[in-house]
Amino acid sequence: MAFISQYSLFLVRYSFYLRPMEQLVKQIDNYRKEIEAAAVNTPEAVEEFRIKYLGTKGLVKSIMGEMKHVANENKKAAGQLLNEFKLFVESKYEALKEANAGLQAPDAQLIDWSLPGDPITVGTRHPLNIVRNQIVAIFKRLGFAVAEGPEIEDDWHNFGAMNLPEDHPARDMQDTFYVNQHPSWLLRTHTSSVQARVMETQKPPIRVICPGRVYRNETISARAHCFFHQVEGLYIDENVSFADLKQTLYFFVQEMFGKSVKVRFRPSYFPFTEPSAEMDISCLICGGDGCNICKHTGWVEILGSGMVHPKVLENFGIDSNKYTGFAFGMGVERITQLKYQVNDLRLYSQNDVRFLKQFTGVV
Ligand code: 2NL
């Protein structure tokens, strides 16, 4: 029996089909060339490649089956040949997979590399920052230092030290945002709180400018907002007079709006200054003749100012008999409105690029 079965196997093996080595070498060589030339440049094509060559019914599997048709004396060489071929296909597959990773199938072929690139759009400075920087730069030339402070303040730095009594209407919930969890904290309503902190830590002479965001509980409209920006200034030394105040602010206006601008001071009231004055400039639109912007008066208001109230100085242990000072405050939105004719406060915080782009190139 054993003989018969061995014999029949012999017949199947040798009489049915015997694979000459040269033919196998040639065939594998052709496959290599075919694989080398394959155009595989999408993730889908990589998958097709895998199925065609490495899948369960793929070429590598089927060529491995050829081993049984190789004569015994050639088996070692054929085994090596087929193994090398298998490794070649596998490494080719890995390389193709990596090269096509992340490529979206249709796009990969649709990219026209000769097209010019997308332009990099350059941003613009925010108009309020442009104007804030201009204001600060002018006062720096007069020897003012820049000071900054917290936006969340305590009652003392924002109101108490500034001579605003407990029952002052500005402290009212309607005007001031208080911090729920900490009722004696609030969002600063002016940057005077920063000057308060400067007076607390420095001795005269003091010459500072305080730019920053402030908050008031207002209903948002074209003319009012719940936050806006201020630049306040403070100058304390011996012999500082109202004439210094006037000349400093006149210099500022000329630098900011041009030499032909006229100014006028009107008496006013602030709890932290005495005497106090508001400053108007001749209307930039009509030159003083009268128009809608100046409501036909020829003048527009731009800031408030005054001599620092002696009580404010004494609150910080500054001898009001020896030292005097002037202070002023202006709204950056207001100055920007006059400079760039922005007539709706909401534009400043809506981030509409059509608005912002108009300031392209302005530094
Ligand atoms: C306005 C008016 C003003 C001040 C701000 C000030 C600061 C200290 C002492 C005294 Cl530390 N005064 N600041 C003085 C007068 C007016 O602002 O209309 N701001 C938009």
Short mmCIF file of C-alpha atoms and ligand atoms in Angstrom, two decimals:
data_model
loop_
_atom_site.label_atom_id
_atom_site.label_comp_id
_atom_site.label_asym_id
_atom_site.label_seq_id
_atom_site.Cartn_x
_atom_site.Cartn_y
_atom_site.Cartn_z
CA MET A 1 0.00 0.00 0.00
CA ALA A 2 2.69 2.30 1.02
CA PHE A 3 4.45 1.71 -2.18
CA ILE A 4 1.35 2.39 -4.25
CA SER A 5 0.51 5.59 -2.56
CA GLN A 6 4.06 6.82 -2.80
CA TYR A 7 4.11 5.93 -6.40
CA SER A 8 0.87 7.68 -7.19
CA LEU A 9 2.16 10.81 -5.42
CA PHE A 10 5.27 10.59 -7.50
CA LEU A 11 3.09 10.53 -10.60
CA VAL A 12 1.07 13.54 -9.54
CA ARG A 13 4.16 15.49 -8.64
CA TYR A 14 6.35 14.82 -11.56
CA SER A 15 4.18 13.85 -14.42
CA PHE A 16 1.53 16.53 -13.80
CA TYR A 17 3.65 19.69 -13.64
CA LEU A 18 7.20 20.60 -12.83
CA ARG A 19 8.25 24.23 -12.56
CA PRO A 20 11.66 24.99 -14.14
CA MET A 21 13.69 27.35 -11.94
CA GLU A 22 14.53 29.77 -14.78
CA GLN A 23 10.85 30.23 -15.50
CA LEU A 24 10.08 31.00 -11.86
CA VAL A 25 12.94 33.52 -11.69
CA LYS A 26 11.73 35.19 -14.87
CA GLN A 27 8.15 35.35 -13.68
CA ILE A 28 9.07 36.90 -10.35
CA ASP A 29 11.28 39.37 -12.14
CA ASN A 30 8.29 40.42 -14.28
CA TYR A 31 6.11 40.83 -11.20
CA ARG A 32 8.78 42.99 -9.58
CA LYS A 33 8.84 45.23 -12.64
CA GLU A 34 5.05 45.44 -12.70
CA ILE A 35 4.92 46.33 -8.99
CA GLU A 36 7.71 48.84 -9.32
CA ALA A 37 5.82 50.64 -12.09
CA ALA A 38 2.40 50.55 -10.41
CA ALA A 39 0.76 54.00 -10.20
CA VAL A 40 -0.47 54.05 -6.62
CA ASN A 41 -1.28 57.55 -5.42
CA THR A 42 -4.48 57.39 -3.49
CA PRO A 43 -5.36 55.57 -0.26
CA GLU A 44 -7.90 53.53 -2.31
CA ALA A 45 -5.22 52.43 -4.76
CA VAL A 46 -3.02 51.37 -1.83
CA GLU A 47 -5.84 49.14 -0.60
CA GLU A 48 -6.30 47.69 -4.09
CA PHE A 49 -2.57 47.02 -4.17
CA ARG A 50 -2.76 45.18 -0.86
CA ILE A 51 -5.67 43.01 -2.00
CA LYS A 52 -4.09 42.27 -5.37
CA TYR A 53 -0.65 41.32 -4.08
CA LEU A 54 -0.91 40.53 -0.37
CA GLY A 55 -4.56 39.48 0.08
CA THR A 56 -5.65 35.90 0.89
CA LYS A 57 -6.28 35.34 -2.79
CA GLY A 58 -3.44 37.59 -3.82
CA LEU A 59 -0.42 37.07 -5.99
CA VAL A 60 2.10 36.41 -3.19
CA LYS A 61 -0.11 33.65 -1.73
CA SER A 62 -0.61 32.00 -5.09
CA ILE A 63 3.04 32.16 -6.09
CA MET A 64 3.96 30.62 -2.75
CA GLY A 65 1.78 27.69 -3.84
CA GLU A 66 4.18 27.19 -6.74
CA MET A 67 6.69 25.72 -4.29
CA LYS A 68 5.03 22.34 -4.62
CA HIS A 69 5.86 22.29 -8.30
CA VAL A 70 9.53 22.94 -7.74
CA ALA A 71 11.94 20.06 -7.99
CA ASN A 72 13.47 18.99 -4.68
CA GLU A 73 16.97 20.07 -5.57
CA ASN A 74 15.66 23.61 -6.35
CA LYS A 75 13.44 24.00 -3.31
CA LYS A 76 16.00 25.84 -1.21
CA ALA A 77 16.77 28.40 -3.91
CA ALA A 78 13.08 28.78 -4.84
CA GLY A 79 12.11 29.23 -1.18
CA GLN A 80 14.67 32.01 -0.82
CA LEU A 81 13.52 33.64 -4.07
CA LEU A 82 9.86 33.60 -3.07
CA ASN A 83 10.60 34.82 0.45
CA GLU A 84 12.60 37.75 -0.88
CA PHE A 85 9.78 38.54 -3.28
CA LYS A 86 7.25 38.47 -0.44
CA LEU A 87 9.41 40.84 1.65
CA PHE A 88 9.78 43.11 -1.38
CA VAL A 89 6.02 43.34 -1.88
CA GLU A 90 5.40 43.90 1.83
CA SER A 91 7.94 46.71 2.09
CA LYS A 92 6.61 48.27 -1.10
CA TYR A 93 3.12 48.18 0.40
CA GLU A 94 4.32 49.85 3.63
CA ALA A 95 6.07 52.59 1.64
CA LEU A 96 2.98 53.25 -0.49
CA LYS A 97 0.78 53.34 2.59
CA GLU A 98 3.00 55.95 4.22
CA ALA A 99 3.30 58.06 1.07
CA ASN A 100 -0.48 58.21 0.68
CA ALA A 101 -1.42 58.68 4.33
CA GLY A 102 -3.58 61.75 4.88
CA LEU A 103 -4.24 62.30 1.20
CA GLN A 104 -7.87 62.55 0.28
CA ALA A 105 -8.40 60.34 -2.69
CA PRO A 106 -9.85 62.75 -5.26
CA ASP A 107 -7.94 65.85 -4.08
CA ALA A 108 -4.56 64.19 -4.24
CA GLN A 109 -4.78 64.13 -8.00
CA LEU A 110 -6.65 67.40 -8.36
CA ILE A 111 -3.97 69.59 -6.77
CA ASP A 112 -2.36 71.81 -9.38
CA TRP A 113 1.03 72.49 -7.86
CA SER A 114 1.73 75.24 -10.41
CA LEU A 115 -1.07 77.48 -9.08
CA PRO A 116 -0.03 80.51 -7.01
CA GLY A 117 -0.50 80.06 -3.25
CA ASP A 118 -3.32 81.55 -1.21
CA PRO A 119 -2.37 85.08 -0.18
CA ILE A 120 -1.65 85.49 3.53
CA THR A 121 -4.04 88.19 4.65
CA VAL A 122 -2.35 90.65 6.94
CA GLY A 123 -4.41 91.70 9.93
CA THR A 124 -4.97 95.28 11.00
CA ARG A 125 -4.52 97.03 14.27
CA HIS A 126 -7.80 97.74 16.02
CA PRO A 127 -8.69 101.42 15.59
CA LEU A 128 -8.93 101.85 19.37
CA ASN A 129 -5.40 100.50 19.76
CA ILE A 130 -4.14 102.76 16.98
CA VAL A 131 -5.55 105.82 18.71
CA ARG A 132 -4.57 104.66 22.21
CA ASN A 133 -0.97 104.24 20.99
CA GLN A 134 -1.02 107.70 19.41
CA ILE A 135 -2.30 109.30 22.65
CA VAL A 136 0.28 107.46 24.76
CA ALA A 137 3.12 108.37 22.37
CA ILE A 138 2.30 112.09 22.61
CA PHE A 139 2.25 112.10 26.42
CA LYS A 140 5.42 110.01 26.57
CA ARG A 141 7.21 112.84 24.77
CA LEU A 142 6.11 115.13 27.62
CA GLY A 143 7.70 112.79 30.16
CA PHE A 144 4.62 110.81 31.22
CA ALA A 145 5.18 107.18 32.21
CA VAL A 146 2.58 104.50 31.38
CA ALA A 147 0.87 102.71 34.30
CA GLU A 148 -1.58 99.82 34.22
CA GLY A 149 -3.71 98.16 36.89
CA PRO A 150 -6.42 95.55 37.49
CA GLU A 151 -9.85 95.70 35.83
CA ILE A 152 -11.46 94.13 38.91
CA GLU A 153 -11.06 96.69 41.66
CA ASP A 154 -12.11 97.30 45.22
CA ASP A 155 -14.40 100.09 46.27
CA TRP A 156 -11.57 102.12 47.81
CA HIS A 157 -9.34 102.41 44.73
CA ASN A 158 -12.24 103.04 42.35
CA PHE A 159 -14.48 105.30 44.47
CA GLY A 160 -13.41 105.99 48.06
CA ALA A 161 -9.93 107.32 47.33
CA MET A 162 -11.36 109.42 44.50
CA ASN A 163 -13.55 111.37 46.87
CA LEU A 164 -16.78 109.74 45.72
CA PRO A 165 -18.99 109.54 48.83
CA GLU A 166 -20.81 106.33 49.83
CA ASP A 167 -24.09 107.62 48.45
CA HIS A 168 -22.70 108.84 45.13
CA PRO A 169 -24.99 107.77 42.26
CA ALA A 170 -22.04 106.35 40.26
CA ARG A 171 -21.74 103.58 42.88
CA ASP A 172 -25.31 102.56 42.19
CA MET A 173 -25.96 99.05 40.91
CA GLN A 174 -27.39 100.67 37.79
CA ASP A 175 -24.05 102.19 36.87
CA THR A 176 -21.46 99.81 38.30
CA PHE A 177 -20.93 96.10 37.78
CA TYR A 178 -20.33 94.43 41.15
CA VAL A 179 -18.84 90.96 41.57
CA ASN A 180 -21.63 88.71 42.89
CA GLN A 181 -19.41 86.45 44.96
CA HIS A 182 -17.52 89.38 46.47
CA PRO A 183 -19.78 92.45 46.82
CA SER A 184 -16.98 94.88 47.66
CA TRP A 185 -15.28 94.12 44.34
CA LEU A 186 -16.37 95.75 41.10
CA LEU A 187 -15.33 96.29 37.50
CA ARG A 188 -13.48 99.61 37.47
CA THR A 189 -15.62 102.44 36.13
CA HIS A 190 -12.60 104.62 35.24
CA THR A 191 -8.82 104.19 35.21
CA SER A 192 -8.46 106.65 38.12
CA SER A 193 -8.08 103.46 40.17
CA VAL A 194 -4.72 102.93 38.47
CA GLN A 195 -3.56 106.44 39.41
CA ALA A 196 -4.75 105.65 42.95
CA ARG A 197 -2.40 102.67 42.98
CA VAL A 198 0.44 104.82 41.64
CA MET A 199 -0.10 107.44 44.39
CA GLU A 200 -0.19 104.60 46.91
CA THR A 201 3.23 103.30 45.93
CA GLN A 202 5.13 106.34 44.59
CA LYS A 203 6.03 109.74 45.92
CA PRO A 204 5.73 112.98 43.92
CA PRO A 205 6.80 114.06 41.42
CA ILE A 206 4.32 111.76 39.68
CA ARG A 207 3.66 111.98 35.97
CA VAL A 208 1.66 109.02 34.64
CA ILE A 209 -0.73 108.15 31.87
CA CYS A 210 -3.16 105.25 32.42
CA PRO A 211 -4.77 103.66 29.38
CA GLY A 212 -7.27 100.85 29.89
CA ARG A 213 -10.72 99.31 29.61
CA VAL A 214 -13.47 100.41 31.95
CA TYR A 215 -17.02 99.14 32.57
CA ARG A 216 -20.38 100.74 33.18
CA ASN A 217 -23.80 99.15 33.34
CA GLU A 218 -25.29 100.84 30.28
CA THR A 219 -27.70 99.51 27.70
CA ILE A 220 -25.75 98.98 24.48
CA SER A 221 -26.58 101.42 21.69
CA ALA A 222 -24.77 103.51 19.05
CA ARG A 223 -23.78 105.99 21.78
CA ALA A 224 -23.36 103.86 24.90
CA HIS A 225 -21.67 100.56 25.71
CA CYS A 226 -21.08 98.47 28.80
CA PHE A 227 -17.35 98.78 28.32
CA PHE A 228 -15.17 101.44 26.75
CA HIS A 229 -11.60 102.67 26.90
CA GLN A 230 -10.01 105.57 28.68
CA VAL A 231 -6.73 107.31 28.94
CA GLU A 232 -6.35 109.21 32.17
CA GLY A 233 -3.37 111.34 33.12
CA LEU A 234 -2.01 112.61 36.42
CA TYR A 235 0.76 115.09 37.16
CA ILE A 236 1.66 115.92 40.75
CA ASP A 237 4.60 118.10 41.78
CA GLU A 238 5.33 121.36 43.55
CA ASN A 239 3.85 124.38 41.75
CA VAL A 240 1.78 122.49 39.18
CA SER A 241 -0.85 125.00 38.02
CA PHE A 242 -3.98 125.19 35.91
CA ALA A 243 -1.81 126.90 33.27
CA ASP A 244 0.27 123.68 33.07
CA LEU A 245 -2.95 121.72 32.61
CA LYS A 246 -4.11 123.97 29.78
CA GLN A 247 -0.79 124.04 27.97
CA THR A 248 -0.28 120.25 28.28
CA LEU A 249 -3.73 119.49 26.89
CA TYR A 250 -3.38 122.12 24.18
CA PHE A 251 -0.10 120.52 23.09
CA PHE A 252 -1.81 117.11 23.05
CA VAL A 253 -4.66 118.34 20.86
CA GLN A 254 -2.32 120.00 18.36
CA GLU A 255 -0.24 116.82 18.06
CA MET A 256 -3.33 114.66 17.76
CA PHE A 257 -5.52 116.73 15.44
CA GLY A 258 -3.21 119.29 13.82
CA LYS A 259 -1.95 122.79 14.49
CA SER A 260 -5.05 124.56 13.21
CA VAL A 261 -7.36 123.10 15.87
CA LYS A 262 -8.66 125.54 18.47
CA VAL A 263 -9.52 124.64 22.06
CA ARG A 264 -11.79 126.02 24.75
CA PHE A 265 -12.30 125.12 28.41
CA ARG A 266 -15.72 125.10 30.06
CA PRO A 267 -16.13 124.98 33.84
CA SER A 268 -17.42 121.60 35.00
CA TYR A 269 -17.69 119.36 38.06
CA PHE A 270 -15.94 116.12 39.05
CA PRO A 271 -15.74 114.89 42.66
CA PHE A 272 -11.97 114.24 42.32
CA THR A 273 -10.90 117.61 40.89
CA GLU A 274 -11.41 121.22 41.95
CA PRO A 275 -11.65 123.34 39.91
CA SER A 276 -12.76 121.15 37.00
CA ALA A 277 -13.09 121.85 33.32
CA GLU A 278 -14.17 120.13 30.16
CA MET A 279 -12.21 120.78 27.01
CA ASP A 280 -13.73 121.24 23.56
CA ILE A 281 -11.95 121.40 20.23
CA SER A 282 -13.11 123.23 17.12
CA CYS A 283 -15.11 120.83 14.96
CA LEU A 284 -12.82 118.85 12.63
CA ILE A 285 -15.59 118.26 10.12
CA CYS A 286 -16.81 121.79 9.48
CA GLY A 287 -13.85 123.70 10.90
CA GLY A 288 -16.14 125.54 13.31
CA ASP A 289 -18.82 126.66 10.85
CA GLY A 290 -21.44 124.27 12.23
CA CYS A 291 -22.51 120.77 11.10
CA ASN A 292 -24.30 117.63 12.34
CA ILE A 293 -21.25 116.30 14.19
CA CYS A 294 -20.90 119.45 16.36
CA LYS A 295 -24.67 119.94 16.47
CA HIS A 296 -24.13 123.32 14.79
CA THR A 297 -22.09 124.71 17.68
CA GLY A 298 -18.70 124.50 15.94
CA TRP A 299 -17.26 122.73 19.03
CA VAL A 300 -16.95 119.10 20.15
CA GLU A 301 -16.17 117.91 23.68
CA ILE A 302 -13.11 115.66 23.98
CA LEU A 303 -12.09 115.36 27.64
CA GLY A 304 -12.61 116.24 31.28
CA SER A 305 -9.91 117.65 33.53
CA GLY A 306 -9.13 119.60 36.66
CA MET A 307 -6.79 120.25 39.55
CA VAL A 308 -6.58 117.17 41.79
CA HIS A 309 -8.84 117.63 44.81
CA PRO A 310 -6.78 118.16 48.00
CA LYS A 311 -8.73 115.35 49.67
CA VAL A 312 -7.56 112.91 46.98
CA LEU A 313 -3.93 113.91 47.61
CA GLU A 314 -4.36 113.58 51.40
CA ASN A 315 -5.93 110.12 50.94
CA PHE A 316 -2.46 109.01 49.87
CA GLY A 317 -0.52 111.00 52.42
CA ILE A 318 0.55 113.62 49.88
CA ASP A 319 0.82 117.04 51.54
CA SER A 320 -1.68 119.23 49.66
CA ASN A 321 0.00 122.40 50.96
CA LYS A 322 3.26 121.42 49.34
CA TYR A 323 2.04 119.60 46.25
CA THR A 324 -0.58 120.33 43.63
CA GLY A 325 -1.51 118.37 40.55
CA PHE A 326 -3.70 118.20 37.52
CA ALA A 327 -5.57 115.24 36.11
CA PHE A 328 -7.60 114.50 33.04
CA GLY A 329 -9.55 111.71 31.46
CA MET A 330 -10.60 111.03 27.91
CA GLY A 331 -12.56 108.32 26.13
CA VAL A 332 -10.55 106.58 23.41
CA GLU A 333 -13.76 105.77 21.50
CA ARG A 334 -14.61 109.48 21.40
CA ILE A 335 -11.19 110.50 20.07
CA THR A 336 -11.36 107.69 17.48
CA GLN A 337 -14.83 108.79 16.43
CA LEU A 338 -13.51 112.30 15.78
CA LYS A 339 -10.38 111.11 14.03
CA TYR A 340 -11.94 108.39 11.85
CA GLN A 341 -15.64 109.34 11.78
CA VAL A 342 -16.78 106.14 13.50
CA ASN A 343 -20.33 106.95 14.46
CA ASP A 344 -21.53 103.76 16.15
CA LEU A 345 -19.82 102.50 19.31
CA ARG A 346 -20.92 98.95 18.59
CA LEU A 347 -18.61 98.76 15.57
CA TYR A 348 -15.61 98.66 17.91
CA SER A 349 -16.58 95.30 19.39
CA GLN A 350 -18.46 93.53 16.60
CA ASN A 351 -15.27 92.36 14.88
CA ASP A 352 -16.75 92.94 11.44
CA VAL A 353 -13.79 92.62 9.08
CA ARG A 354 -15.36 95.13 6.66
CA PHE A 355 -14.98 97.72 9.40
CA LEU A 356 -11.57 96.56 10.66
CA LYS A 357 -10.07 96.30 7.15
CA GLN A 358 -10.50 100.01 6.66
CA PHE A 359 -7.58 100.46 9.04
CA THR A 360 -5.21 98.32 6.97
CA GLY A 361 -1.71 99.72 7.07
CA VAL A 362 -2.45 102.28 9.79
CA VAL A 363 0.06 101.94 12.60
C1 2NL B 1 -13.82 112.22 31.75
C2 2NL B 1 -13.29 112.90 32.96
C3 2NL B 1 -11.49 112.88 34.46
C4 2NL B 1 -9.85 112.68 36.16
C5 2NL B 1 -10.60 112.12 35.16
C6 2NL B 1 -8.44 112.06 38.05
C7 2NL B 1 -7.60 111.10 38.54
C8 2NL B 1 -7.02 111.29 39.77
C9 2NL B 1 -7.27 112.41 40.48
C10 2NL B 1 -8.11 113.32 39.94
CL1 2NL B 1 -6.01 110.11 40.41
N1 2NL B 1 -8.69 113.15 38.76
N2 2NL B 1 -9.01 111.86 36.84
C11 2NL B 1 -9.98 114.02 36.46
C12 2NL B 1 -10.87 114.79 35.73
C13 2NL B 1 -11.65 114.21 34.73
O1 2NL B 1 -12.21 112.25 33.48
O2 2NL B 1 -14.69 112.73 31.11
N3 2NL B 1 -13.31 111.04 31.42
C14 2NL B 1 -13.72 110.32 30.29
#
